[in-house]
Short mmCIF file of C-alpha atoms in Angstrom, two decimals:
data_model
loop_
_atom_site.label_atom_id
_atom_site.label_comp_id
_atom_site.label_asym_id
_atom_site.label_seq_id
_atom_site.Cartn_x
_atom_site.Cartn_y
_atom_site.Cartn_z
CA UNK A 1 54.98 79.68 -12.58
CA UNK A 2 52.93 79.41 -9.37
CA UNK A 3 50.49 76.81 -10.28
CA UNK A 4 52.75 74.54 -11.44
CA UNK A 5 55.23 75.04 -8.57
CA UNK A 6 51.90 72.94 -6.61
CA UNK A 7 52.69 70.40 -8.19
CA UNK A 8 55.97 70.24 -5.37
CA UNK A 9 53.18 69.90 -3.22
CA UNK A 10 51.41 66.63 -4.64
CA UNK A 11 52.30 64.53 -1.49
CA UNK A 12 52.10 67.19 1.75
CA UNK A 13 48.78 66.08 2.44
CA UNK A 14 49.06 62.35 2.53
CA UNK A 15 49.63 61.74 6.18
CA UNK A 16 47.78 64.60 7.60
CA UNK A 17 45.47 63.30 10.70
CA UNK A 18 47.73 60.58 10.48
CA UNK A 19 48.88 59.09 13.77
CA UNK A 20 53.09 59.23 13.68
CA UNK A 21 53.43 56.81 16.31
CA UNK A 22 52.27 54.50 13.45
CA UNK A 23 55.28 55.42 10.95
CA UNK A 24 57.30 52.16 12.03
CA UNK A 25 54.18 49.99 10.86
CA UNK A 26 54.06 51.29 7.85
CA UNK A 27 57.32 50.42 6.61
CA UNK A 28 56.38 46.95 7.04
CA UNK A 29 55.13 45.64 3.32
CA UNK A 30 55.57 42.14 2.15
CA UNK A 31 57.09 39.79 4.80
CA UNK A 32 54.48 37.32 5.18
CA UNK A 33 54.87 36.36 1.00
CA UNK A 34 58.44 37.26 -0.12
CA UNK A 35 60.74 35.33 2.75
CA UNK A 36 59.69 31.71 0.60
CA UNK A 37 60.23 33.33 -2.62
CA UNK A 38 63.66 34.62 -1.64
CA UNK A 39 64.84 31.18 -0.06
CA UNK A 40 63.75 29.28 -3.29
CA UNK A 41 65.40 31.17 -5.43
CA UNK A 42 69.14 31.87 -3.58
CA UNK A 43 68.94 28.42 -2.52
CA UNK A 44 71.31 28.97 0.71
CA UNK A 45 70.26 29.83 4.06
CA UNK A 46 72.89 31.99 5.14
CA UNK A 47 72.66 34.07 1.76
CA UNK A 48 69.26 34.48 2.03
CA UNK A 49 70.26 36.06 5.36
CA UNK A 50 72.78 38.61 4.16
CA UNK A 51 70.44 39.40 1.61
CA UNK A 52 67.85 40.70 4.26
CA UNK A 53 71.03 42.21 6.14
CA UNK A 54 71.93 44.16 2.70
CA UNK A 55 68.29 44.94 2.65
CA UNK A 56 68.36 46.55 6.10
CA UNK A 57 71.78 48.39 5.57
CA UNK A 58 70.85 49.97 1.91
CA UNK A 59 67.40 50.90 3.51
CA UNK A 60 69.17 52.60 6.24
CA UNK A 61 71.80 54.55 4.10
CA UNK A 62 68.65 55.78 2.44
CA UNK A 63 66.37 56.80 5.14
CA UNK A 64 69.57 58.95 6.42
CA UNK A 65 70.14 60.34 2.70
CA UNK A 66 66.12 61.49 2.75
CA UNK A 67 66.41 62.57 6.31
CA UNK A 68 69.30 65.23 5.12
CA UNK A 69 66.53 66.01 2.13
CA UNK A 70 64.23 66.80 4.93
CA UNK A 71 66.50 69.13 7.76
CA UNK A 72 67.60 71.14 4.06
CA UNK A 73 64.07 71.82 3.12
CA UNK A 74 61.86 70.71 6.26
CA UNK A 75 58.91 70.68 3.97
CA UNK A 76 56.19 67.78 3.48
CA UNK A 77 56.56 66.06 -0.26
CA UNK A 78 58.80 63.72 -0.13
CA UNK A 79 60.43 63.16 -3.51
CA UNK A 80 57.83 65.72 -5.32
CA UNK A 81 59.74 68.52 -3.51
CA UNK A 82 63.36 67.23 -2.99
CA UNK A 83 63.56 66.69 -7.06
CA UNK A 84 61.71 70.51 -7.95
CA UNK A 85 64.73 71.82 -5.91
CA UNK A 86 67.52 69.69 -6.98
CA UNK A 87 66.38 69.64 -10.82
CA UNK A 88 64.02 72.98 -11.60
CA UNK A 89 65.09 72.19 -15.39
CA UNK A 90 63.78 71.40 -17.76
CA UNK A 91 60.55 72.78 -16.28
CA UNK A 92 59.89 70.57 -12.99
CA UNK A 93 60.13 67.43 -15.23
CA UNK A 94 61.60 65.34 -12.74
CA UNK A 95 59.24 66.49 -10.22
CA UNK A 96 55.94 66.00 -12.34
CA UNK A 97 57.19 62.74 -13.71
CA UNK A 98 57.48 61.46 -10.10
CA UNK A 99 54.36 62.31 -9.17
CA UNK A 100 52.70 60.52 -12.57
CA UNK A 101 54.67 57.61 -11.50
CA UNK A 102 53.73 57.61 -7.87
CA UNK A 103 49.94 57.91 -8.94
CA UNK A 104 50.00 55.67 -11.53
CA UNK A 105 52.33 53.14 -11.04
CA UNK A 106 54.14 53.08 -7.78
CA UNK A 107 51.14 53.07 -5.24
CA UNK A 108 49.20 51.36 -7.25
CA UNK A 109 51.71 48.65 -7.74
CA UNK A 110 52.18 48.35 -3.86
CA UNK A 111 48.32 48.14 -3.59
CA UNK A 112 47.73 45.32 -6.23
CA UNK A 113 50.90 43.39 -4.85
CA UNK A 114 49.54 43.66 -1.18
CA UNK A 115 45.92 42.61 -2.30
CA UNK A 116 47.25 39.23 -4.01
CA UNK A 117 49.04 37.96 -0.94
CA UNK A 118 45.83 38.72 0.76
CA UNK A 119 43.82 36.97 -1.37
CA UNK A 120 46.22 33.95 -1.30
CA UNK A 121 46.09 33.78 2.79
CA UNK A 122 42.33 34.21 2.20
CA UNK A 123 42.17 31.10 -0.03
CA UNK A 124 44.06 29.38 2.75
CA UNK A 125 42.18 30.43 5.49
CA UNK A 126 39.15 28.36 3.71
CA UNK A 127 41.28 25.70 1.84
CA UNK A 128 43.80 24.79 4.30
CA UNK A 129 47.05 25.35 1.28
CA UNK A 130 48.05 27.20 -1.33
CA UNK A 131 46.55 28.36 -3.98
CA UNK A 132 47.91 26.27 -6.94
CA UNK A 133 48.46 28.58 -9.96
CA UNK A 134 50.45 27.84 -13.55
CA UNK A 135 52.23 31.02 -14.01
CA UNK A 136 53.89 30.29 -17.28
CA UNK A 137 50.27 30.77 -18.25
CA UNK A 138 48.46 34.48 -18.71
CA UNK A 139 44.95 34.75 -16.68
CA UNK A 140 42.85 34.23 -20.24
CA UNK A 141 44.55 30.63 -20.59
CA UNK A 142 44.71 29.70 -17.25
CA UNK A 143 41.86 27.89 -15.06
CA UNK A 144 39.05 30.16 -13.08
CA UNK A 145 39.82 28.36 -10.28
CA UNK A 146 41.54 29.36 -8.32
CA UNK A 147 43.31 31.97 -10.98
CA UNK A 148 39.78 34.29 -10.99
CA UNK A 149 39.07 33.22 -7.82
CA UNK A 150 41.91 35.25 -6.56
CA UNK A 151 41.52 38.04 -8.63
CA UNK A 152 38.23 38.66 -7.57
CA UNK A 153 39.01 38.19 -3.78
CA UNK A 154 41.31 41.04 -4.32
CA UNK A 155 39.20 43.44 -6.05
CA UNK A 156 36.76 42.58 -3.37
CA UNK A 157 39.05 43.49 -0.63
CA UNK A 158 39.66 46.44 -2.76
CA UNK A 159 35.89 47.97 -2.48
CA UNK A 160 35.86 47.09 0.69
CA UNK A 161 38.94 49.16 1.66
CA UNK A 162 37.75 51.72 -0.38
CA UNK A 163 34.01 51.73 0.81
CA UNK A 164 35.19 52.48 4.26
CA UNK A 165 37.50 55.16 3.48
CA UNK A 166 34.64 57.02 1.27
CA UNK A 167 31.93 56.48 4.46
CA UNK A 168 34.21 58.13 7.50
CA UNK A 169 37.78 59.74 7.32
CA UNK A 170 37.80 59.49 11.25
CA UNK A 171 36.71 55.71 11.22
CA UNK A 172 39.01 54.83 8.10
CA UNK A 173 41.84 56.18 10.49
CA UNK A 174 40.95 54.39 13.53
CA UNK A 175 40.78 51.15 11.77
CA UNK A 176 43.63 51.09 9.86
CA UNK A 177 45.89 51.90 13.00
CA UNK A 178 44.10 48.77 14.35
CA UNK A 179 44.92 46.06 11.41
CA UNK A 180 48.62 48.08 11.97
CA UNK A 181 48.94 47.08 15.07
CA UNK A 182 47.67 43.49 14.15
CA UNK A 183 49.83 43.08 11.37
CA UNK A 184 52.88 44.18 13.82
CA UNK A 185 51.80 41.53 16.75
CA UNK A 186 51.55 38.36 13.86
CA UNK A 187 55.10 39.77 13.23
CA UNK A 188 56.23 39.18 16.80
CA UNK A 189 54.08 35.79 17.19
CA UNK A 190 56.20 34.57 13.85
CA UNK A 191 59.68 36.19 15.53
CA UNK A 192 59.42 34.84 18.97
CA UNK A 193 57.31 31.11 18.44
CA UNK A 194 60.22 30.57 15.60
CA UNK A 195 62.75 30.38 19.10
CA UNK A 196 61.03 27.25 20.25
CA UNK A 197 62.40 25.71 16.88
CA UNK A 198 65.98 27.06 17.11
CA UNK A 199 67.63 23.88 18.24
CA UNK A 200 66.68 22.48 14.82
CA UNK A 201 70.25 23.20 12.72
CA UNK A 202 68.60 20.89 10.18
CA UNK A 203 67.38 23.06 7.37
CA UNK A 204 70.53 25.29 7.57
CA UNK A 205 73.10 22.44 6.76
CA UNK A 206 71.70 21.78 3.32
CA UNK A 207 71.06 24.06 0.31
CA UNK A 208 67.82 23.46 -2.24
CA UNK A 209 68.83 22.03 -5.25
CA UNK A 210 68.29 24.18 -8.47
CA UNK A 211 66.23 22.06 -11.23
CA UNK A 212 66.82 25.06 -13.45
CA UNK A 213 69.96 24.89 -15.18
CA UNK A 214 69.32 27.17 -17.51
CA UNK A 215 69.81 30.43 -14.88
CA UNK A 216 72.77 32.17 -15.02
CA UNK A 217 74.51 32.89 -12.07
CA UNK A 218 73.13 36.36 -10.80
CA UNK A 219 69.78 35.54 -12.38
CA UNK A 220 68.24 34.30 -8.97
CA UNK A 221 69.27 37.06 -7.20
CA UNK A 222 67.73 39.50 -9.55
CA UNK A 223 64.04 37.93 -8.49
CA UNK A 224 65.28 38.27 -4.58
CA UNK A 225 66.76 41.10 -4.08
CA UNK A 226 63.46 42.91 -5.98
CA UNK A 227 61.87 41.12 -3.12
CA UNK A 228 64.09 41.85 -0.42
CA UNK A 229 63.47 45.46 -1.08
CA UNK A 230 59.82 45.74 -1.71
CA UNK A 231 59.61 44.16 2.05
CA UNK A 232 61.69 47.17 3.26
CA UNK A 233 60.24 49.78 1.35
CA UNK A 234 58.61 52.65 3.35
CA UNK A 235 61.28 54.05 4.97
CA UNK A 236 60.70 57.26 3.55
CA UNK A 237 57.16 57.50 4.72
CA UNK A 238 58.19 60.20 7.40
CA UNK A 239 59.42 62.63 4.76
CA UNK A 240 55.84 62.72 3.01
CA UNK A 241 54.60 64.64 6.42
CA UNK A 242 57.59 66.79 8.16
CA UNK A 243 55.12 69.39 8.98
CA UNK A 244 53.45 67.66 11.46
CA UNK A 245 56.82 67.97 13.44
CA UNK A 246 57.73 70.51 15.82
CA UNK A 247 61.39 69.12 15.57
CA UNK A 248 61.87 67.50 12.24
CA UNK A 249 65.66 67.26 12.28
CA UNK A 250 65.88 65.19 15.49
CA UNK A 251 62.61 63.35 14.47
CA UNK A 252 64.12 62.37 11.30
CA UNK A 253 67.13 60.91 12.32
CA UNK A 254 65.93 59.38 15.52
CA UNK A 255 62.30 58.04 13.93
CA UNK A 256 63.88 56.98 10.63
CA UNK A 257 67.12 55.16 12.00
CA UNK A 258 64.99 53.22 14.38
CA UNK A 259 62.36 52.37 12.54
CA UNK A 260 64.86 50.62 9.99
CA UNK A 261 66.67 49.20 12.82
CA UNK A 262 63.64 47.33 14.38
CA UNK A 263 61.95 46.78 11.33
CA UNK A 264 65.41 45.02 10.06
CA UNK A 265 65.91 42.96 12.93
CA UNK A 266 62.29 41.71 13.26
CA UNK A 267 62.86 40.53 9.21
CA UNK A 268 65.97 38.99 10.26
CA UNK A 269 64.13 36.86 13.09
CA UNK A 270 61.34 36.06 10.99
CA UNK A 271 63.26 34.85 8.13
CA UNK A 272 65.38 32.81 10.86
CA UNK A 273 62.08 31.22 12.17
CA UNK A 274 61.06 30.47 8.49
CA UNK A 275 64.21 28.69 7.58
CA UNK A 276 64.33 26.44 11.07
CA UNK A 277 61.15 25.54 11.09
CA UNK A 278 59.70 24.81 7.15
CA UNK A 279 60.94 22.39 5.25
CA UNK A 280 62.40 22.66 2.15
CA UNK A 281 59.87 20.90 0.14
CA UNK A 282 57.46 23.09 1.33
CA UNK A 283 59.88 26.28 -0.31
CA UNK A 284 60.35 24.26 -3.54
CA UNK A 285 56.59 23.98 -4.06
CA UNK A 286 54.76 21.23 -6.66
CA UNK A 287 54.35 21.28 -10.15
CA UNK A 288 51.93 23.94 -9.93
CA UNK A 289 53.38 26.24 -7.81
CA UNK A 290 56.20 28.38 -8.87
CA UNK A 291 56.67 29.77 -5.17
CA UNK A 292 55.33 29.36 -1.72
CA UNK A 293 53.70 32.35 -1.30
CA UNK A 294 52.09 31.44 1.73
CA UNK A 295 54.66 30.45 4.18
CA UNK A 296 53.91 31.81 7.14
CA UNK A 297 50.40 29.65 7.24
CA UNK A 298 52.80 26.34 6.88
CA UNK A 299 54.97 27.71 9.57
CA UNK A 300 52.12 28.53 11.79
CA UNK A 301 50.78 24.97 11.30
CA UNK A 302 54.54 23.52 12.12
CA UNK A 303 53.98 25.42 15.06
CA UNK A 304 51.13 24.77 16.48
CA UNK A 305 50.31 21.81 14.92
CA UNK A 306 46.83 22.54 14.14
CA UNK A 307 45.24 23.36 11.06
CA UNK A 308 42.63 25.39 13.09
CA UNK A 309 45.20 27.38 14.44
CA UNK A 310 47.11 27.72 10.78
CA UNK A 311 43.80 29.18 9.19
CA UNK A 312 42.60 31.04 12.05
CA UNK A 313 46.73 33.14 12.23
CA UNK A 314 46.20 33.18 8.53
CA UNK A 315 42.99 35.05 8.18
CA UNK A 316 44.81 37.91 10.60
CA UNK A 317 47.36 37.67 7.86
CA UNK A 318 44.52 38.76 5.55
CA UNK A 319 43.88 41.73 8.00
CA UNK A 320 46.74 42.53 8.41
CA UNK A 321 47.31 42.87 4.38
CA UNK A 322 44.14 44.58 4.13
CA UNK A 323 45.81 47.30 7.13
CA UNK A 324 49.11 47.40 4.56
CA UNK A 325 46.80 48.24 1.47
CA UNK A 326 44.44 50.55 3.23
CA UNK A 327 47.45 52.93 4.11
CA UNK A 328 48.24 52.94 0.89
CA UNK A 329 45.01 53.52 -0.52
CA UNK A 330 44.50 56.32 2.01
CA UNK A 331 47.52 58.19 1.00
CA UNK A 332 47.16 57.39 -2.57
CA UNK A 333 43.80 59.28 -2.81
CA UNK A 334 45.15 62.43 -0.67
CA UNK A 335 47.98 62.24 -4.09
CA UNK A 336 45.46 62.21 -6.32
CA UNK A 337 43.36 65.44 -4.69
CA UNK A 338 46.43 67.46 -4.36
CA UNK A 339 47.93 66.71 -7.87
CA UNK A 340 43.71 67.88 -8.64
CA UNK A 341 44.17 71.09 -6.79
CA UNK A 342 47.37 71.46 -8.88
CA UNK A 343 45.15 71.47 -12.30
CA UNK A 344 47.42 67.92 -12.85
CA UNK A 345 44.39 66.03 -14.50
CA UNK A 346 43.04 69.55 -16.92
CA UNK A 347 39.76 68.13 -17.57
CA UNK A 348 38.85 66.29 -14.20
CA UNK A 349 40.58 68.51 -11.96
CA UNK A 350 37.33 69.93 -9.93
CA UNK A 351 35.64 66.31 -9.73
CA UNK A 352 38.60 64.75 -8.72
CA UNK A 353 39.82 67.31 -5.79
CA UNK A 354 35.85 67.02 -4.50
CA UNK A 355 35.81 66.56 -0.85
CA UNK A 356 32.19 65.11 0.43
CA UNK A 357 30.73 67.62 2.85
CA UNK A 358 29.12 64.83 5.15
CA UNK A 359 31.63 62.16 4.88
CA UNK A 360 34.93 64.67 4.68
CA UNK A 361 36.35 61.93 2.28
CA UNK A 362 37.87 62.48 -1.27
CA UNK A 363 34.79 60.31 -2.81
CA UNK A 364 35.83 60.55 -6.64
CA UNK A 365 39.27 60.44 -5.90
CA UNK A 366 39.16 57.15 -4.00
CA UNK A 367 36.55 55.99 -6.67
CA UNK A 368 38.93 56.89 -9.34
CA UNK A 369 41.93 54.83 -7.43
CA UNK A 370 39.56 52.04 -7.14
CA UNK A 371 39.10 51.63 -10.72
CA UNK A 372 42.45 52.23 -11.72
CA UNK A 373 43.82 49.47 -9.51
CA UNK A 374 40.96 46.97 -10.46
CA UNK A 375 41.62 47.48 -13.85
CA UNK A 376 45.33 46.59 -12.98
CA UNK A 377 44.35 43.65 -11.11
CA UNK A 378 41.74 41.88 -13.64
CA UNK A 379 43.17 43.14 -16.88
CA UNK A 380 47.05 44.09 -17.27
CA UNK A 381 48.46 41.08 -15.07
CA UNK A 382 46.07 39.12 -16.66
CA UNK A 383 47.61 39.73 -19.97
CA UNK A 384 50.99 38.69 -19.02
CA UNK A 385 52.25 35.26 -17.71
CA UNK A 386 53.80 35.85 -14.62
CA UNK A 387 53.62 35.14 -11.06
CA UNK A 388 51.04 38.07 -10.16
CA UNK A 389 52.45 38.96 -6.92
CA UNK A 390 56.13 39.11 -8.65
CA UNK A 391 54.89 41.38 -11.06
CA UNK A 392 53.29 44.14 -9.29
CA UNK A 393 56.31 44.26 -6.68
CA UNK A 394 58.52 44.55 -9.50
CA UNK A 395 56.32 47.33 -11.10
CA UNK A 396 56.73 48.97 -7.62
CA UNK A 397 60.14 48.85 -6.60
CA UNK A 398 62.03 49.30 -10.05
CA UNK A 399 59.92 52.35 -10.68
CA UNK A 400 60.91 53.73 -6.54
CA UNK A 401 64.13 52.81 -7.23
CA UNK A 402 64.46 54.99 -10.50
CA UNK A 403 63.82 58.15 -8.31
CA UNK A 404 65.55 56.93 -5.51
CA UNK A 405 68.81 56.97 -7.65
CA UNK A 406 67.68 60.54 -8.91
CA UNK A 407 66.97 61.68 -5.47
CA UNK A 408 70.11 60.93 -4.17
CA UNK A 409 72.26 62.26 -7.13
CA UNK A 410 69.81 65.31 -6.36
CA UNK A 411 71.49 65.69 -2.88
CA UNK A 412 74.43 65.91 -4.08
CA UNK A 413 73.80 68.36 -6.72
CA UNK A 414 71.78 70.37 -4.21
CA UNK A 415 74.92 70.46 -1.91
CA UNK A 416 77.33 71.56 -4.61
CA UNK A 417 74.73 74.33 -5.60
CA UNK A 418 74.52 75.69 -1.93
CA UNK A 419 78.13 75.39 -1.63
CA UNK A 420 77.65 73.16 1.50
CA UNK A 421 80.24 70.24 2.57
CA UNK A 422 78.69 68.20 4.40
CA UNK A 423 80.32 65.72 6.35
CA UNK A 424 82.18 62.89 4.52
CA UNK A 425 80.26 59.77 6.15
CA UNK A 426 77.11 61.45 4.43
CA UNK A 427 78.38 61.33 1.29
CA UNK A 428 80.03 57.80 1.34
CA UNK A 429 76.57 56.93 2.47
CA UNK A 430 75.05 58.88 -0.17
CA UNK A 431 77.64 57.10 -3.28
CA UNK A 432 76.25 54.01 -1.60
CA UNK A 433 72.70 53.96 -1.93
CA UNK A 434 73.05 55.11 -5.12
CA UNK A 435 75.14 52.48 -6.37
CA UNK A 436 73.12 50.04 -4.43
CA UNK A 437 70.02 51.80 -6.56
CA UNK A 438 72.32 51.18 -9.94
CA UNK A 439 72.92 47.94 -8.78
CA UNK A 440 69.23 47.04 -8.10
CA UNK A 441 68.37 48.44 -12.01
CA UNK A 442 71.24 46.29 -13.68
CA UNK A 443 70.02 42.95 -11.70
CA UNK A 444 66.35 43.76 -12.69
CA UNK A 445 67.36 43.52 -16.34
CA UNK A 446 68.27 39.31 -15.36
CA UNK A 447 64.79 38.52 -13.86
CA UNK A 448 63.91 35.42 -15.52
CA UNK A 449 62.24 33.62 -13.04
CA UNK A 450 61.61 30.48 -15.19
CA UNK A 451 63.08 29.58 -18.33
CA UNK A 452 60.09 28.21 -20.15
CA UNK A 453 58.89 31.63 -19.89
CA UNK A 454 59.49 34.50 -22.94
CA UNK A 455 61.86 37.40 -22.38
CA UNK A 456 59.38 39.75 -22.85
CA UNK A 457 56.91 37.93 -19.99
CA UNK A 458 59.65 38.07 -18.05
CA UNK A 459 61.16 41.98 -17.93
CA UNK A 460 57.03 42.80 -18.52
CA UNK A 461 57.44 44.92 -15.57
CA UNK A 462 60.39 46.97 -17.07
CA UNK A 463 58.28 47.53 -20.19
CA UNK A 464 55.29 48.36 -18.26
CA UNK A 465 57.49 51.12 -16.43
CA UNK A 466 59.49 52.77 -19.29
CA UNK A 467 55.97 52.88 -21.02
CA UNK A 468 54.65 54.78 -18.56
CA UNK A 469 57.74 57.16 -18.41
CA UNK A 470 57.31 57.71 -21.89
CA UNK A 471 53.49 58.80 -21.21
CA UNK A 472 54.68 60.64 -18.71
CA UNK A 473 56.78 62.75 -20.70
CA UNK A 474 54.42 63.25 -23.26
CA UNK A 475 51.97 64.72 -20.81
CA UNK A 476 54.59 66.89 -19.30
CA UNK A 477 55.27 68.13 -22.86
CA UNK A 478 51.34 68.70 -23.67
CA UNK A 479 50.06 69.77 -20.38
CA UNK A 480 52.87 71.79 -18.70
CA UNK A 481 55.78 72.49 -21.30
CA UNK A 482 53.99 74.03 -24.03
CA UNK A 483 51.67 76.05 -21.55
CA UNK A 484 54.74 77.41 -20.19
CA UNK A 485 56.32 77.97 -23.02
CA UNK A 486 53.06 79.83 -24.52
CA UNK A 487 52.93 81.69 -21.30
CA UNK A 488 56.58 82.75 -22.06
CA UNK A 489 56.14 84.32 -24.67
CA UNK A 490 53.24 86.21 -24.07
CA UNK A 491 54.61 87.78 -21.46
CA UNK A 492 57.66 88.55 -23.71
CA UNK A 493 55.48 89.78 -26.49
CA UNK A 494 53.78 91.98 -23.94
CA UNK A 495 56.78 93.55 -22.62
CA UNK A 496 57.98 94.20 -25.89
CA UNK A 497 54.56 95.99 -26.62
CA UNK A 498 55.26 97.71 -23.38
CA UNK A 499 58.47 98.80 -24.31
CA UNK A 500 57.79 100.21 -27.40
CA UNK A 501 54.70 101.92 -25.99
CA UNK A 502 57.01 103.38 -23.50
CA UNK A 503 59.84 104.64 -26.35
CA UNK A 504 56.98 105.94 -27.86
CA UNK A 505 55.33 108.11 -25.23
CA UNK A 506 58.71 109.37 -24.43
CA UNK A 507 59.55 110.52 -27.93
CA UNK A 508 56.26 111.95 -28.75
CA UNK A 509 57.22 113.82 -25.18
CA UNK A 510 60.83 115.15 -26.06
CA UNK A 511 59.00 116.33 -29.55
CA UNK A 512 56.15 118.04 -27.58
CA UNK A 513 58.92 120.05 -25.74
#
């Protein structure tokens, strides 16, 4: 039992030695890529703004729900410990599944999506234009340039980040904090420089034409809402490191609220800047480009009227994306180490929890994470005819929200079990958060960005998610539940033998008297 309970602490070391003042910066994921996708899908600038406002409200609700969990437990671990407390039966299933999905699907999905974005901006830095990719073809049928060039850039950046995380834990933290500051500076530059174009209201008065007549009414929103929530994802980061705070109750409520509020405001300003300054034809794209995923680069060109300035600032966007991926790579490796200590990987546990004495880094965990993410980038995403960034963001968000919903329900279960009556406002917020999650999951099944793609390719991220969940359940049965049943049976047998021995001894003593 004690060994299995360790899985609830899988994420407890995620943020150790990490500067807490960077929690806000860790919540910024895809704002340099997603606005163009969202705008093209929903067509109306005003609807775009409404969706980003909704994303901020739901994220705030989620942060308040998770803050309540953190106040109750005040332990690091996030969903792993919350699910273990809320749903201890069947034997650690909910907690185990989240840990499995976090290691193999959710965190790698975020890493691969961000690196894909970094590769596209790297392409723009050198070529001065977005890479033309036909997402109706899979990787094996696509043009080598730029499709596979972007893949190799992504893997090269993954290798670079993994490399400096292996060599020094101290310097890795310093580099990541510097890159996080660059990311925030770039976002502020976009938000403030867009003010110079606020007089231009032309783009706000027109709606993009929709050439895809096969779309249902809700289909475009399924794509848009996934991307909006990918950008907001990270509002629960603070819950992974509560042990670092002297007053977690106060820190959670203030930090989570302020972080989501500031990020929401910046996101609104960035989207207003893009909509005001960027011509709609750049959002619609060309015949070989599904979405404008380098909209920030086009924005820089328009604002500064200089290709050189656009390329230079695009390079800083690359650095920003590297910083975002680096944060996920750093924390992901620590999760693997903790899972290995809990014997999550029975055969490789000793190797994966190995910590290099000289470098003070989890070398084997980082290398394993690199191999898995590289496999996803080069093989898995290349086998599906889909936009690579959309594929990875959809996998990460769809998987995350399944567990967000379960965690939200878990808070209601925990409160009922403890006969603790929370404030009515918190209950309403929790129900709103759960209902929003169900809405996102349902909308995801309408995820059909282009009619000329097969339904299988369009919902491939859903199939990948459920396949991973099935694998996780099978591993839970084989590695945790069956050993638990055997141990329980052995203990029962031992107790029965012990009881029989005691009875026999007592009978013998009685006869001797």
